[in-house]
GROMACS .gro file of C-alpha atoms in nm:
model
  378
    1UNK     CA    1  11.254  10.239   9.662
    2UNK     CA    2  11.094   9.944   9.501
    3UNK     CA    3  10.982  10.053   9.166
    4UNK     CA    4  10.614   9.976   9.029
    5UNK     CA    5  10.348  10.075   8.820
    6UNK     CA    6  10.120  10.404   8.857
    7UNK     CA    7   9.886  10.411   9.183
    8UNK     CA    8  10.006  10.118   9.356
    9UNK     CA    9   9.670  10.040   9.566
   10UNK     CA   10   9.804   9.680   9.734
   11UNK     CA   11  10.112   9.569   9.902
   12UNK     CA   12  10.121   9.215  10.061
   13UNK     CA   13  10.451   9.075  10.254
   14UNK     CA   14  10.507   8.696  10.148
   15UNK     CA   15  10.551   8.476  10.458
   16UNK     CA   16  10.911   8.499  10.460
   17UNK     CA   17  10.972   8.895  10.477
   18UNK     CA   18  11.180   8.876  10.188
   19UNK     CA   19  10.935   8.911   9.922
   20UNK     CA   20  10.682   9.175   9.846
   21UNK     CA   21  10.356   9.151   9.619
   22UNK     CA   22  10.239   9.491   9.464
   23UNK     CA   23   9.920   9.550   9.284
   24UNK     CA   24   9.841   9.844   9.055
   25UNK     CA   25   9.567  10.011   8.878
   26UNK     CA   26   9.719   9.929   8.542
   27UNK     CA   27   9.622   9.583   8.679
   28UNK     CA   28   9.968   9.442   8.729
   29UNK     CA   29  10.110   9.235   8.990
   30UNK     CA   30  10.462   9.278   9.073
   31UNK     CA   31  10.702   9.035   9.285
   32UNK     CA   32  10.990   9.183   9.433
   33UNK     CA   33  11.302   9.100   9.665
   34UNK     CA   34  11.228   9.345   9.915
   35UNK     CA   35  11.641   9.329  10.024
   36UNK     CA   36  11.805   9.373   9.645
   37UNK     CA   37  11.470   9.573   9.537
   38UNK     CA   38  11.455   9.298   9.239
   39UNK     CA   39  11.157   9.246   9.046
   40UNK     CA   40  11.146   8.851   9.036
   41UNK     CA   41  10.831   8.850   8.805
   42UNK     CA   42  10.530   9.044   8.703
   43UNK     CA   43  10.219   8.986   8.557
   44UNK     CA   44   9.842   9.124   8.474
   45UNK     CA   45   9.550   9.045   8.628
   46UNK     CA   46   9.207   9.071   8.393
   47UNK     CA   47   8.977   9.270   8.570
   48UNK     CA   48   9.006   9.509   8.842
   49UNK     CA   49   9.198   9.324   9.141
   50UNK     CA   50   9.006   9.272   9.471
   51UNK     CA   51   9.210   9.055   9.689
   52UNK     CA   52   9.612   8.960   9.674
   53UNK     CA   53   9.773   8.685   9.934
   54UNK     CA   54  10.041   8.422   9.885
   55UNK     CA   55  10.059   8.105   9.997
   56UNK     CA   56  10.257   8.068  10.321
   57UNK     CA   57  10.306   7.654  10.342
   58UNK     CA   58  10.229   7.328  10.213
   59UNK     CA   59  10.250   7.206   9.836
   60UNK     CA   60  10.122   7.540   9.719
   61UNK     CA   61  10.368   7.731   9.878
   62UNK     CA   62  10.469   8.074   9.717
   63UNK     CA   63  10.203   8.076   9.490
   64UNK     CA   64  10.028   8.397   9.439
   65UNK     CA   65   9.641   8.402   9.528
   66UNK     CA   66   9.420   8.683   9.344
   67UNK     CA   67   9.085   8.778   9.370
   68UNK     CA   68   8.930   9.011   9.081
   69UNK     CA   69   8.609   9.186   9.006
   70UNK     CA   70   8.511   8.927   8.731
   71UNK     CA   71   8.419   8.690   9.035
   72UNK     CA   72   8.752   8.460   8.951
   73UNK     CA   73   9.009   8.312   9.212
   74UNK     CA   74   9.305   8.280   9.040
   75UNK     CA   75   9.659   8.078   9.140
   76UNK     CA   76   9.981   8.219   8.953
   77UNK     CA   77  10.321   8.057   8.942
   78UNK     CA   78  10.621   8.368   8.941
   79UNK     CA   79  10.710   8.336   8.613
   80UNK     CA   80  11.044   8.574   8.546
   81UNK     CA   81  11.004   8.892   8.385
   82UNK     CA   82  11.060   9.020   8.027
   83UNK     CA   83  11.475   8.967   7.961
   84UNK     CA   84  11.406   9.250   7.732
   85UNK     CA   85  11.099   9.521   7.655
   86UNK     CA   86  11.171   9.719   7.302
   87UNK     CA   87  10.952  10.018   7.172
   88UNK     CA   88  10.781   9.946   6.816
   89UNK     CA   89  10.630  10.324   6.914
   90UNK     CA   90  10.293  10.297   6.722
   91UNK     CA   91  10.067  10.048   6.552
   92UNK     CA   92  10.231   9.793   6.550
   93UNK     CA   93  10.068   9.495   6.406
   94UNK     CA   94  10.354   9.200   6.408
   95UNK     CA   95  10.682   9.135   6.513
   96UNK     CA   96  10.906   8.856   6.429
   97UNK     CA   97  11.227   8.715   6.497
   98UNK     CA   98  11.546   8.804   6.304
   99UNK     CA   99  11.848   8.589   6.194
  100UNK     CA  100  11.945   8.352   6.396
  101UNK     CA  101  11.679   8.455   6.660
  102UNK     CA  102  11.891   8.765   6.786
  103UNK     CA  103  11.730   9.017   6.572
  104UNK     CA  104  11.372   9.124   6.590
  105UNK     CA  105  11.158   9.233   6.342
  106UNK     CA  106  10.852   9.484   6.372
  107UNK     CA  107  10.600   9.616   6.123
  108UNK     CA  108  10.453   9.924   6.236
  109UNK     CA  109  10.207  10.217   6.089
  110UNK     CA  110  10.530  10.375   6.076
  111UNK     CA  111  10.726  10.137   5.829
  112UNK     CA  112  10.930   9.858   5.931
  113UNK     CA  113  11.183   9.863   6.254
  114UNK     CA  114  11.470   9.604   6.336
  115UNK     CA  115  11.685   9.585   6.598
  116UNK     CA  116  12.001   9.357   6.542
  117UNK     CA  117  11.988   9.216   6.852
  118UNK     CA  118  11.724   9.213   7.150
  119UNK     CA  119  11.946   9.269   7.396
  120UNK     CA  120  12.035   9.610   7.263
  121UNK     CA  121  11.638   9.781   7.281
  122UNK     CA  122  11.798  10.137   7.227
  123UNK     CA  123  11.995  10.014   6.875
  124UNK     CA  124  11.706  10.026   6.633
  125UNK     CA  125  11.689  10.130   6.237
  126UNK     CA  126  11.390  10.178   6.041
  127UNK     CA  127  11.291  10.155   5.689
  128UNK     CA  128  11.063  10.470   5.695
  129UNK     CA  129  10.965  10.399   5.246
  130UNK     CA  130  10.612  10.337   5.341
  131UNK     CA  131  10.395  10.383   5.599
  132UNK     CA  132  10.107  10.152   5.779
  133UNK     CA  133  10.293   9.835   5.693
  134UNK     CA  134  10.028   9.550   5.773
  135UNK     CA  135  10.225   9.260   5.717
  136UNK     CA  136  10.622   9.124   5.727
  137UNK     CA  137  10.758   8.776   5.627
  138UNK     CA  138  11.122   8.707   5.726
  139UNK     CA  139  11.290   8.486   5.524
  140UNK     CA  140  11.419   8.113   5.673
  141UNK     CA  141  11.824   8.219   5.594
  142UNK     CA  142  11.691   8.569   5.768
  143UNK     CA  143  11.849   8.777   5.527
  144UNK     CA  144  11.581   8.913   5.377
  145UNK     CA  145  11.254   9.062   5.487
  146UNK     CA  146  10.884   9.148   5.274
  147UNK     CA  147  10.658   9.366   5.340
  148UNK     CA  148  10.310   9.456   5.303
  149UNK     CA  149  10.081   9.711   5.285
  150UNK     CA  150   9.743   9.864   5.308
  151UNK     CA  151   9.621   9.997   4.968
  152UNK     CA  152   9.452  10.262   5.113
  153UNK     CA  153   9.508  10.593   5.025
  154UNK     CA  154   9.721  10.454   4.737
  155UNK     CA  155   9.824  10.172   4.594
  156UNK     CA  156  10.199  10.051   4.719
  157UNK     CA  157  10.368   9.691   4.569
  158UNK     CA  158  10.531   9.498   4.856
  159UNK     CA  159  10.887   9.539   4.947
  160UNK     CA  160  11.217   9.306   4.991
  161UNK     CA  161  11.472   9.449   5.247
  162UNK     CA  162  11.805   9.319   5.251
  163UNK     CA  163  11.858   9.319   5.645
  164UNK     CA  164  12.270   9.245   5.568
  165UNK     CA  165  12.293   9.582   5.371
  166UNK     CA  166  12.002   9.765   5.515
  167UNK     CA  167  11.895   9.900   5.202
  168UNK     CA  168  11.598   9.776   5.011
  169UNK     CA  169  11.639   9.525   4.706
  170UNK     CA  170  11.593   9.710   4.364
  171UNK     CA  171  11.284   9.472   4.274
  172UNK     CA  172  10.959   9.487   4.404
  173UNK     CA  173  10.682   9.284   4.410
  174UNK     CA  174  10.357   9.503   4.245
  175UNK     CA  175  10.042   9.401   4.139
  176UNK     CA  176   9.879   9.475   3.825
  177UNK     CA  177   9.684   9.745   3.972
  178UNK     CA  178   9.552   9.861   4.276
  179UNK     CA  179   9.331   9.564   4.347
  180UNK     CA  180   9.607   9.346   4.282
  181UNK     CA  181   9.795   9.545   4.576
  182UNK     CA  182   9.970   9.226   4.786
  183UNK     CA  183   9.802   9.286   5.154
  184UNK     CA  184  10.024   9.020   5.335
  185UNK     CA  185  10.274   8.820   5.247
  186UNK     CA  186  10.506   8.524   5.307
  187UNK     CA  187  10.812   8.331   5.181
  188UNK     CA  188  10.897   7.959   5.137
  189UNK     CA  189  10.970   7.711   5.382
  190UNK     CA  190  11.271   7.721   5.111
  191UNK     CA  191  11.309   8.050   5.085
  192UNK     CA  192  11.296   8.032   4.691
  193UNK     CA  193  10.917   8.182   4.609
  194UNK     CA  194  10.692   8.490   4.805
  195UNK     CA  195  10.346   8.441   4.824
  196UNK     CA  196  10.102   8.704   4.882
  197UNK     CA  197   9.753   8.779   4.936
  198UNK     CA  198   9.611   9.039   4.728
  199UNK     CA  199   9.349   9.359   4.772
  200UNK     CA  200   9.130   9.173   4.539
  201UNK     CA  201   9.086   8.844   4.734
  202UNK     CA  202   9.327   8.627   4.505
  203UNK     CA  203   9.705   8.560   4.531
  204UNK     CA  204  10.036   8.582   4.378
  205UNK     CA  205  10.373   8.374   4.354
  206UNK     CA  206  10.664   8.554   4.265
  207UNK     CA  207  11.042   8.457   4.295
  208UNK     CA  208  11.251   8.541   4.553
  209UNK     CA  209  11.553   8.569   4.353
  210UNK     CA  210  11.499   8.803   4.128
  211UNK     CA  211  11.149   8.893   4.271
  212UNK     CA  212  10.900   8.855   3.899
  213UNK     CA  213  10.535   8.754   3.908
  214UNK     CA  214  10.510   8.330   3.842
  215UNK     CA  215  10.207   8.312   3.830
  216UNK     CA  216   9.857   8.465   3.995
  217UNK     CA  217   9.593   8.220   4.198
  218UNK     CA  218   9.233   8.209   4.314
  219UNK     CA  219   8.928   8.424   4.149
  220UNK     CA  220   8.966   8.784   4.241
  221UNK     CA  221   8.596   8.863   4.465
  222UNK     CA  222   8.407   9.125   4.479
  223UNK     CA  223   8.363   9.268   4.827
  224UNK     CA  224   8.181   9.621   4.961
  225UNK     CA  225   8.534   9.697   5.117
  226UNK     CA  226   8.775   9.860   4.938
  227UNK     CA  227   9.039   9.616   4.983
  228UNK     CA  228   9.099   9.265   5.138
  229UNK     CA  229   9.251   9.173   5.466
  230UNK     CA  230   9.420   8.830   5.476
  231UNK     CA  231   9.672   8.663   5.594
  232UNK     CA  232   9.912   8.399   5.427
  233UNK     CA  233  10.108   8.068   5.530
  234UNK     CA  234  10.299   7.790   5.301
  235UNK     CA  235  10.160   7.427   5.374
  236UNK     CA  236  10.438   7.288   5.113
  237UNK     CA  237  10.627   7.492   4.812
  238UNK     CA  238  10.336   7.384   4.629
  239UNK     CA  239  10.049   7.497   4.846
  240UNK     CA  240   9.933   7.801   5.029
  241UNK     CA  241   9.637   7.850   5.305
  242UNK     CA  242   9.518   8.206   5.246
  243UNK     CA  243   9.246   8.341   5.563
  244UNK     CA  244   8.956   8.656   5.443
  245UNK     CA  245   8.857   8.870   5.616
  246UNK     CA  246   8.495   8.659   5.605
  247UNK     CA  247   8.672   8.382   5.826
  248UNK     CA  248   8.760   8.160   5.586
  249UNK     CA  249   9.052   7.979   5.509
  250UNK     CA  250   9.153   7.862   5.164
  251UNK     CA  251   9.383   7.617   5.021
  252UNK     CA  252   9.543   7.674   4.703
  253UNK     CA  253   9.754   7.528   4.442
  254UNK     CA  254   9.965   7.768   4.322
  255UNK     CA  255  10.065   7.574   4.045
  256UNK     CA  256   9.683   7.535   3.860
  257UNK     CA  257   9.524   7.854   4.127
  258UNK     CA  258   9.216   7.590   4.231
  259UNK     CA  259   9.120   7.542   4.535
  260UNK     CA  260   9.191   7.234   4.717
  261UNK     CA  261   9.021   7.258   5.017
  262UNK     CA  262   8.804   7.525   5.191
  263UNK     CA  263   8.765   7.573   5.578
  264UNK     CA  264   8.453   7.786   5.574
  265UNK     CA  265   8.455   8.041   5.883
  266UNK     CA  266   8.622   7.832   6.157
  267UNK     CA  267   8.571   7.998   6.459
  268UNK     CA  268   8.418   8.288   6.321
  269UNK     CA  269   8.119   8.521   6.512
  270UNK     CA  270   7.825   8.711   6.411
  271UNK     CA  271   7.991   9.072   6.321
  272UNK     CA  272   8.362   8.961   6.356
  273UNK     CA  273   8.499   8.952   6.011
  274UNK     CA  274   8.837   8.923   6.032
  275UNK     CA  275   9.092   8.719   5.886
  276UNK     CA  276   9.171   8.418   6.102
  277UNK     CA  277   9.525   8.377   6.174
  278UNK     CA  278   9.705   8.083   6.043
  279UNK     CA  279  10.022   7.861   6.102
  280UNK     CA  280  10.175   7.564   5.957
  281UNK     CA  281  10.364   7.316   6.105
  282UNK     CA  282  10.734   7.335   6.048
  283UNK     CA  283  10.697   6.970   5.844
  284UNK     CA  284  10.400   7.076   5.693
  285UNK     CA  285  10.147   6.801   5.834
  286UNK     CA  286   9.942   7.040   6.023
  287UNK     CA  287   9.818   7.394   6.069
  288UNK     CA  288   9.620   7.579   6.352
  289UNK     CA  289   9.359   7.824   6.252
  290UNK     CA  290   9.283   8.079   6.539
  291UNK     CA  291   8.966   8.135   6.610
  292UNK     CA  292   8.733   8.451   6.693
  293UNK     CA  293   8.565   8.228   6.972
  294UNK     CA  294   8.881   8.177   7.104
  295UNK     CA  295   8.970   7.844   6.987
  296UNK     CA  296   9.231   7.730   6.851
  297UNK     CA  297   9.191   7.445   6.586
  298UNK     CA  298   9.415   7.225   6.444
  299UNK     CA  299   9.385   7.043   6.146
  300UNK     CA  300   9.571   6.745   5.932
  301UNK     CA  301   9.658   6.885   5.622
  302UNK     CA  302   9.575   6.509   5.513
  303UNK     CA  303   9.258   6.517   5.671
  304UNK     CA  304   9.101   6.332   5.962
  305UNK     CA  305   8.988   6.471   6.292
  306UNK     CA  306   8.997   6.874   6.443
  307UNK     CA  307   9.199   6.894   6.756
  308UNK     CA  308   9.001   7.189   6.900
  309UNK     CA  309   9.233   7.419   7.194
  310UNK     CA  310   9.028   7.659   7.409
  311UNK     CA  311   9.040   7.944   7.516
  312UNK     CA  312   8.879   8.298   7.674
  313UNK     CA  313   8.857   8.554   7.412
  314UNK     CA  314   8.978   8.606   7.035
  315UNK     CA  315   9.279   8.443   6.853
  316UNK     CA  316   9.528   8.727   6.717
  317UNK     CA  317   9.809   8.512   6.616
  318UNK     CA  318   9.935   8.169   6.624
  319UNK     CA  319  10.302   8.007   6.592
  320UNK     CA  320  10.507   7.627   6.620
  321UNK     CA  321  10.819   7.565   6.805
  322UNK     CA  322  11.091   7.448   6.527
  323UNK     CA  323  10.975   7.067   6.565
  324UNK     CA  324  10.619   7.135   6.615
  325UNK     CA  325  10.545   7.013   6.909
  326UNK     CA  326  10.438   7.343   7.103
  327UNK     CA  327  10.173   7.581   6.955
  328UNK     CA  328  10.209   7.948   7.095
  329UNK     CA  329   9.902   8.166   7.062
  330UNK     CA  330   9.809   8.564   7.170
  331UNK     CA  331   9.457   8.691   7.250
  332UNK     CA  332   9.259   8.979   7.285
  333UNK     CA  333   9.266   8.899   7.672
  334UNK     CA  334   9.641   8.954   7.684
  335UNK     CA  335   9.758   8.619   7.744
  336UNK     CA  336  10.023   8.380   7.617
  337UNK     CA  337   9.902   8.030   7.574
  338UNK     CA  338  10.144   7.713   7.531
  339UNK     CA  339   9.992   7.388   7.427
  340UNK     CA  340  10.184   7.072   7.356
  341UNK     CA  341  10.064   6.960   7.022
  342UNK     CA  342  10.110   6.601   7.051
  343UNK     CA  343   9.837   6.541   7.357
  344UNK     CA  344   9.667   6.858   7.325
  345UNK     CA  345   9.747   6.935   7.681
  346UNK     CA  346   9.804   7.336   7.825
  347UNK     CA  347  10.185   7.388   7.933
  348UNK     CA  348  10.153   7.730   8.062
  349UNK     CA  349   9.923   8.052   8.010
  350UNK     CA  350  10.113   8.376   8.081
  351UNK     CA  351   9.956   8.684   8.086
  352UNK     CA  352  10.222   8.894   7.924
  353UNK     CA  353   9.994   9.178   7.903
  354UNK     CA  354   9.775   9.489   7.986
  355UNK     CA  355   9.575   9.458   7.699
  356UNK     CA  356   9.577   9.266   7.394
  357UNK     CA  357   9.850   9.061   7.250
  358UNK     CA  358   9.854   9.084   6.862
  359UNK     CA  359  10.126   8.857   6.717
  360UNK     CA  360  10.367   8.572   6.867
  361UNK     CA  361  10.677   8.366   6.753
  362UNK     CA  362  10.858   8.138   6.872
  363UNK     CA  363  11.301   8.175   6.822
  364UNK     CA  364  11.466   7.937   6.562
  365UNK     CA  365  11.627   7.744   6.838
  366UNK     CA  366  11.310   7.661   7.041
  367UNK     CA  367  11.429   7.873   7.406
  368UNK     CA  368  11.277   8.229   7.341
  369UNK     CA  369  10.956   8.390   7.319
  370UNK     CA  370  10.833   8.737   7.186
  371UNK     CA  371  10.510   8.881   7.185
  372UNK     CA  372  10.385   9.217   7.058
  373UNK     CA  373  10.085   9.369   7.282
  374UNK     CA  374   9.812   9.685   7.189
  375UNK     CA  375  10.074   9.890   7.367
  376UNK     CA  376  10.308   9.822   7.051
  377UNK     CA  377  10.590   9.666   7.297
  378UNK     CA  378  10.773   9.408   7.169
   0.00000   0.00000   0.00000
């Protein structure tokens, strides 16, 4: 018995009799080794699937051929499956690697889960303190972790879990008041300061060591919403790039709180305001700006031309490779895209997904891959 997804509607022998092709209506295609029943690879088609043949001979041999209701022919390499699925269980919004790249990290509208390691999916903890956690910031030694959270239906101050101990630091980092509430929220390349975006539309910088206020940034803005969504990067220890939910994207110096430079809706659509997400570039020269168009931009930091990288529906999240010189981003489409940053040349587009693909990163040592999808599995 070859196991597959619900209402499996196609089956399709390869050439060889070894290998079977499944199709289901959850829009999956499976590969499997009909004589040790394993499943070499799966992945998900985008519309309702029409046709399904492989390749019997020539240069294109073994490739998968598919057909779908969208009008699109598409070719797919058998790319291997998942090494490891784990259950974030419900809204999930990010997920992160852990120290050393073992651990992951997820924030959830049911507080923050961590598994030690992702080969052990069933050995999970959570922090249950707060619910609806909307953002999480590991830090670069990965001992600690912050949190955010949305300020409605009362105000909550960010949180610093020490992932060692498993307990929560005694500090935390709260705003002023409830407009002041820090919405997301990110540490250091160094690991010495926490930024965060606040309800209010400004910032703060606060030390990691002993987690007190530094110093507050930008001009607080009035908005018809009751808070702010944003999200939060470090271009240098000096300098933060802070996305609202109008599609901007603002550079500040923390130092004086003025702006340096202001991207004004980049990528942004009629009706779609959302924050953009953001990355920087491990050495700081660069960050990519994902777009609600489904492009990708990346800018200099020190100015000069915008490398623009398409795609076919919106940008969730964005993420570098530890030298920089892949970009990973996840769309609303449900695909994994891999660019080389240097040429601005695809390396691969995966379609890890059902549905939509909310956050990505990339492991400290450059080999692994997560992804977090609408069906909040990591």
């Amino acid at each position: 018995v070859l196991p597959g997804a619900n209402d499996v509607d196609t089956v399709r022998f390869a050439a060889d009799g070894d290998t079977v092709f499944t199709a289901g209506l959850d829009r999956s295609v499976r590969i499997q080794d009909v004589r040790t029943g394993e499943q070499r690879a799966v992945f998900y088609v985008p519309d309702h699937l029409t046709g399904l043949t492989s390749i019997p001979r020539g240069a294109a041999k073994g490739l998968v051929v598919t057909t779908t209701r969208d009008g699109d022919i598409r070719l797919w390499e058998a790319t291997p499956a998942p090494v490891a699925e784990l259950d974030a269980e419900l809204f999930a919004v990010s997920a992160r690697f852990g120290r050393h790249g073992q651990g992951v990290v997820a924030a959830t509208g049911r507080g923050l889960h961590v598994w030690d390691s992702w080969r052990a999916p069933a050995a999970k903890r959570r922090f249950f303190r707060f619910d609806d956690v909307t953002d999480a910031s590991v830090s670069p030694d990965g001992r600690f972790i912050a949190t955010a959270y949305w300020p409605a239906p009362r105000p909550l101050p960010a949180q610093v879990f020490d992932l060692a101990s498993r307990r929560q630091t005694q500090r935390v980092l709260r705003g002023g008041s409830a407009r002041q509430q820090p919405v997301a929220v990110a540490f250091s390349p160094d690991g010495r300061l926490i930024a965060t975006a606040d309800a209010d539309g400004a910032g703060s910088l606060w030390s990691a060591r002993d987690r007190s206020l530094i110093r507050r940034f930008g001009e607080p803005r009035r908005t018809r919403m009751p808070w702010f969504e944003g999200r939060i990067a470090f271009v240098s220890p000096d300098v933060v790039a802070v996305s609202g939910r109008q599609g901007a994207v603002r550079f500040f110096d923390v130092r004086s709180g003025r702006v340096l430079r202001a991207l004004d809706k980049p990528g942004a659509l009629p009706g779609r305001q959302v924050p953009a997400p953001i990355a920087v570039a491990p050495d700081g020269s660069r960050i990519a700006i994902g777009g609600a168009d489904g492009v990708t931009r990346l800018y200099r930091v020190s100015g000069g031309p915008v490398v623009e990288l398409p795609g076919n529906s919106e940008i969730h999240d964005v993420g570098f490779n530890p030298d920089g010189s892949v970009l990973a981003t996840v769309s609303d489409d449900g695909t994994l895209r891999l660019w080389d940053t240097r040429s601005a040349q695809p390396i691969g587009v995966f379609f890890a997904g059902p549905a939509a693909l909310w956050s990505v990163d990339i492991s400290p040592d450059g080999r692994s891959i997560l992804v977090l999808g609408h069906d909040d599995v990591v």
